[in-house]
Amino acid sequence: MLFFWRRCDTINSRGLLSELKKEWVAISIYQFIASEYELPALLSPKLHHPDGRDKKFESIEDLGDLEIVREMIGYLFVDITIYTKLPYIYRLNLEYTPERGQRLWKYLKANCQSGKRCEVWSIDLGAEDLGTIQEELLHLGRTYTTVETLSLETLEAACKVKMGDDNFPRVLVVK
């Protein structure tokens, strides 16, 4: 079993690993943003110092804080080109809360370019073979919006992962 995709490479020695294990679930979700153009990185002040160095987090909730960073494609454990052909891929670290959703909404409103494609993806890493992934893509949940009409409700529906939720993969397309 895997847990929701979270930043776990900097788990400190304060006993947080046992707390993290309590949140394991039967699905593993990876969220990413793909776009036609470069986007700026958004580092969490709870996980990084101002100069970008990792910082020890204070609570398990900090692991789900909003971050958007360029993905290192050669090191990814999933072939993103199965899902999108857009050239710029960014890891979206997000355990959705209304406050984090508001920050993501502001980020997208400020950085998405009108008329150009930006996709926010949530995929199930349980689909291991190409046939299963292609079958899932036939039933892909798509939502389309423009930068100008992007709402918090639309963003929440696309990004909030709930226990028992099985409508993956899904994508929010912002133009």
mmCIF file of C-alpha atoms in Angstrom:
data_model
loop_
_atom_site.group_PDB
_atom_site.id
_atom_site.type_symbol
_atom_site.label_atom_id
_atom_site.label_comp_id
_atom_site.label_asym_id
_atom_site.label_seq_id
_atom_site.Cartn_x
_atom_site.Cartn_y
_atom_site.Cartn_z
ATOM 1 C CA MET A 1 0.000 0.000 0.000
ATOM 2 C CA LEU A 2 1.123 3.506 -0.759
ATOM 3 C CA PHE A 3 0.006 6.764 0.766
ATOM 4 C CA PHE A 4 -1.114 9.941 -0.908
ATOM 5 C CA TRP A 5 1.851 11.487 -2.681
ATOM 6 C CA ARG A 6 3.533 13.641 -0.073
ATOM 7 C CA ARG A 7 6.945 15.000 0.514
ATOM 8 C CA CYS A 8 8.470 12.385 2.817
ATOM 9 C CA ASP A 9 12.170 12.618 2.047
ATOM 10 C CA THR A 10 12.757 15.066 4.898
ATOM 11 C CA ILE A 11 10.925 13.253 7.694
ATOM 12 C CA ASN A 12 12.692 14.270 10.862
ATOM 13 C CA SER A 13 13.489 12.156 13.866
ATOM 14 C CA ARG A 14 10.670 13.425 16.102
ATOM 15 C CA GLY A 15 8.504 10.347 15.760
ATOM 16 C CA LEU A 16 6.509 11.638 12.791
ATOM 17 C CA LEU A 17 6.966 8.463 10.769
ATOM 18 C CA SER A 18 4.578 6.562 13.041
ATOM 19 C CA GLU A 19 2.067 9.394 12.671
ATOM 20 C CA LEU A 20 2.483 9.279 8.886
ATOM 21 C CA LYS A 21 1.793 5.515 8.814
ATOM 22 C CA LYS A 22 -1.661 6.141 10.275
ATOM 23 C CA GLU A 23 -2.605 7.935 7.053
ATOM 24 C CA TRP A 24 -1.761 5.130 4.621
ATOM 25 C CA VAL A 25 -4.583 4.315 2.252
ATOM 26 C CA ALA A 26 -5.247 1.792 -0.477
ATOM 27 C CA ILE A 27 -4.688 4.262 -3.311
ATOM 28 C CA SER A 28 -1.720 6.364 -4.258
ATOM 29 C CA ILE A 29 -2.365 9.646 -6.003
ATOM 30 C CA TYR A 30 0.168 11.728 -7.870
ATOM 31 C CA GLN A 31 -0.765 15.295 -8.772
ATOM 32 C CA PHE A 32 1.060 17.383 -11.325
ATOM 33 C CA ILE A 33 0.686 20.444 -13.512
ATOM 34 C CA ALA A 34 1.552 20.337 -17.218
ATOM 35 C CA SER A 35 1.738 23.458 -19.357
ATOM 36 C CA GLU A 36 2.773 24.907 -22.700
ATOM 37 C CA TYR A 37 4.981 27.452 -20.936
ATOM 38 C CA GLU A 38 7.268 27.666 -17.931
ATOM 39 C CA LEU A 39 5.782 28.352 -14.525
ATOM 40 C CA PRO A 40 7.568 29.753 -11.480
ATOM 41 C CA ALA A 41 8.303 27.444 -8.570
ATOM 42 C CA LEU A 42 6.210 27.869 -5.451
ATOM 43 C CA LEU A 43 8.001 26.601 -2.346
ATOM 44 C CA SER A 44 6.230 26.082 0.951
ATOM 45 C CA PRO A 45 7.591 28.245 3.781
ATOM 46 C CA LYS A 46 6.732 25.318 6.067
ATOM 47 C CA LEU A 47 9.067 22.983 4.147
ATOM 48 C CA HIS A 48 11.795 25.319 2.850
ATOM 49 C CA HIS A 49 13.962 28.178 4.050
ATOM 50 C CA PRO A 50 13.830 31.369 1.898
ATOM 51 C CA ASP A 51 17.009 30.259 0.081
ATOM 52 C CA GLY A 52 15.316 26.964 -0.962
ATOM 53 C CA ARG A 53 17.069 24.645 1.485
ATOM 54 C CA ASP A 54 14.848 21.990 3.084
ATOM 55 C CA LYS A 55 13.689 22.714 6.592
ATOM 56 C CA LYS A 56 12.445 20.339 9.269
ATOM 57 C CA PHE A 57 8.692 20.509 9.451
ATOM 58 C CA GLU A 58 6.769 20.952 12.662
ATOM 59 C CA SER A 59 3.753 18.693 12.074
ATOM 60 C CA ILE A 60 2.539 15.978 9.728
ATOM 61 C CA GLU A 61 0.065 18.462 8.207
ATOM 62 C CA ASP A 62 3.027 20.481 6.914
ATOM 63 C CA LEU A 63 3.837 17.654 4.474
ATOM 64 C CA GLY A 64 0.667 18.436 2.525
ATOM 65 C CA ASP A 65 1.412 22.146 2.199
ATOM 66 C CA LEU A 66 1.163 23.587 -1.301
ATOM 67 C CA GLU A 67 4.305 23.360 -3.428
ATOM 68 C CA ILE A 68 4.810 23.526 -7.157
ATOM 69 C CA VAL A 69 8.242 22.537 -8.450
ATOM 70 C CA ARG A 70 9.625 21.488 -11.835
ATOM 71 C CA GLU A 71 9.581 17.704 -12.092
ATOM 72 C CA MET A 72 12.734 15.831 -12.957
ATOM 73 C CA ILE A 73 11.283 13.693 -15.736
ATOM 74 C CA GLY A 74 14.148 11.198 -15.935
ATOM 75 C CA TYR A 75 13.610 10.307 -12.275
ATOM 76 C CA LEU A 76 9.839 9.982 -12.363
ATOM 77 C CA PHE A 77 8.330 6.584 -11.608
ATOM 78 C CA VAL A 78 5.487 7.105 -14.098
ATOM 79 C CA ASP A 79 5.608 7.950 -17.808
ATOM 80 C CA ILE A 80 3.902 11.358 -17.897
ATOM 81 C CA THR A 81 3.777 11.291 -21.725
ATOM 82 C CA ILE A 82 0.986 8.707 -21.454
ATOM 83 C CA TYR A 83 -1.155 11.428 -19.846
ATOM 84 C CA THR A 84 -0.029 14.645 -21.531
ATOM 85 C CA LYS A 85 2.166 15.859 -24.370
ATOM 86 C CA LEU A 86 2.772 19.287 -22.843
ATOM 87 C CA PRO A 87 6.486 20.026 -22.366
ATOM 88 C CA TYR A 88 6.601 21.590 -18.888
ATOM 89 C CA ILE A 89 5.778 19.293 -15.966
ATOM 90 C CA TYR A 90 5.568 20.394 -12.320
ATOM 91 C CA ARG A 91 4.969 18.309 -9.214
ATOM 92 C CA LEU A 92 1.939 19.573 -7.324
ATOM 93 C CA ASN A 93 2.256 18.833 -3.634
ATOM 94 C CA LEU A 94 -1.170 19.500 -2.173
ATOM 95 C CA GLU A 95 -3.270 18.011 0.551
ATOM 96 C CA TYR A 96 -6.319 20.130 -0.181
ATOM 97 C CA THR A 97 -7.652 22.539 2.421
ATOM 98 C CA PRO A 98 -9.663 25.706 1.707
ATOM 99 C CA GLU A 99 -6.639 27.885 2.566
ATOM 100 C CA ARG A 100 -4.289 25.886 0.320
ATOM 101 C CA GLY A 101 -6.920 25.861 -2.426
ATOM 102 C CA GLN A 102 -7.103 29.651 -2.221
ATOM 103 C CA ARG A 103 -3.313 29.882 -2.568
ATOM 104 C CA LEU A 104 -3.338 27.511 -5.578
ATOM 105 C CA TRP A 105 -6.183 29.505 -7.163
ATOM 106 C CA LYS A 106 -4.207 32.761 -6.750
ATOM 107 C CA TYR A 107 -1.095 31.079 -8.187
ATOM 108 C CA LEU A 108 -2.965 29.793 -11.255
ATOM 109 C CA LYS A 109 -4.766 33.109 -11.810
ATOM 110 C CA ALA A 110 -1.426 34.944 -11.677
ATOM 111 C CA ASN A 111 0.598 32.509 -13.783
ATOM 112 C CA CYS A 112 -1.686 30.818 -16.326
ATOM 113 C CA GLN A 113 -1.590 32.465 -19.723
ATOM 114 C CA SER A 114 -4.919 33.162 -21.365
ATOM 115 C CA GLY A 115 -5.368 31.140 -24.551
ATOM 116 C CA LYS A 116 -2.515 28.735 -23.709
ATOM 117 C CA ARG A 117 -3.037 25.315 -22.184
ATOM 118 C CA CYS A 118 -2.274 24.455 -18.554
ATOM 119 C CA GLU A 119 -3.441 21.136 -17.074
ATOM 120 C CA VAL A 120 -3.834 20.136 -13.419
ATOM 121 C CA TRP A 121 -3.730 16.331 -13.165
ATOM 122 C CA SER A 122 -4.578 13.790 -10.476
ATOM 123 C CA ILE A 123 -3.632 10.233 -11.400
ATOM 124 C CA ASP A 124 -3.823 6.881 -9.627
ATOM 125 C CA LEU A 125 -0.411 5.248 -9.425
ATOM 126 C CA GLY A 126 -2.099 1.883 -8.883
ATOM 127 C CA ALA A 127 -2.499 1.619 -12.667
ATOM 128 C CA GLU A 128 0.806 -0.059 -13.447
ATOM 129 C CA ASP A 129 0.573 -1.285 -17.017
ATOM 130 C CA LEU A 130 -0.056 0.632 -20.218
ATOM 131 C CA GLY A 131 -3.290 -1.254 -20.984
ATOM 132 C CA THR A 132 -4.839 -0.326 -17.621
ATOM 133 C CA ILE A 133 -3.781 3.306 -18.006
ATOM 134 C CA GLN A 134 -5.190 3.508 -21.545
ATOM 135 C CA GLU A 135 -8.487 2.026 -20.303
ATOM 136 C CA GLU A 136 -8.620 4.602 -17.495
ATOM 137 C CA LEU A 137 -7.939 7.417 -19.974
ATOM 138 C CA LEU A 138 -11.036 6.387 -21.948
ATOM 139 C CA HIS A 139 -13.063 7.439 -18.888
ATOM 140 C CA LEU A 140 -10.932 10.471 -18.063
ATOM 141 C CA GLY A 141 -12.742 13.084 -16.008
ATOM 142 C CA ARG A 142 -12.110 16.391 -17.814
ATOM 143 C CA THR A 143 -13.067 19.870 -16.722
ATOM 144 C CA TYR A 144 -12.424 22.884 -18.938
ATOM 145 C CA THR A 145 -12.228 26.501 -17.859
ATOM 146 C CA THR A 146 -10.491 29.727 -18.762
ATOM 147 C CA VAL A 147 -8.088 31.664 -16.579
ATOM 148 C CA GLU A 148 -10.719 34.364 -16.227
ATOM 149 C CA THR A 149 -13.515 31.998 -15.121
ATOM 150 C CA LEU A 150 -11.464 29.632 -12.936
ATOM 151 C CA SER A 151 -13.332 29.295 -9.644
ATOM 152 C CA LEU A 152 -12.391 27.899 -6.250
ATOM 153 C CA GLU A 153 -15.199 25.344 -6.565
ATOM 154 C CA THR A 154 -13.847 24.060 -9.902
ATOM 155 C CA LEU A 155 -10.349 23.868 -8.486
ATOM 156 C CA GLU A 156 -11.512 22.001 -5.376
ATOM 157 C CA ALA A 157 -13.432 19.461 -7.474
ATOM 158 C CA ALA A 158 -10.304 18.819 -9.550
ATOM 159 C CA CYS A 159 -7.719 18.733 -6.761
ATOM 160 C CA LYS A 160 -9.329 17.515 -3.563
ATOM 161 C CA VAL A 161 -8.632 13.838 -2.978
ATOM 162 C CA LYS A 162 -11.136 12.051 -0.732
ATOM 163 C CA MET A 163 -11.065 8.580 0.789
ATOM 164 C CA GLY A 164 -12.958 6.169 -1.440
ATOM 165 C CA ASP A 165 -12.719 8.530 -4.412
ATOM 166 C CA ASP A 166 -12.180 6.504 -7.569
ATOM 167 C CA ASN A 167 -12.597 8.987 -10.394
ATOM 168 C CA PHE A 168 -8.955 8.964 -11.492
ATOM 169 C CA PRO A 169 -7.333 10.011 -13.659
ATOM 170 C CA ARG A 170 -8.842 13.461 -13.876
ATOM 171 C CA VAL A 171 -7.657 16.712 -15.359
ATOM 172 C CA LEU A 172 -8.573 20.379 -15.101
ATOM 173 C CA VAL A 173 -7.692 22.213 -18.320
ATOM 174 C CA VAL A 174 -7.178 25.954 -17.958
ATOM 175 C CA LYS A 175 -6.836 28.076 -21.102
#
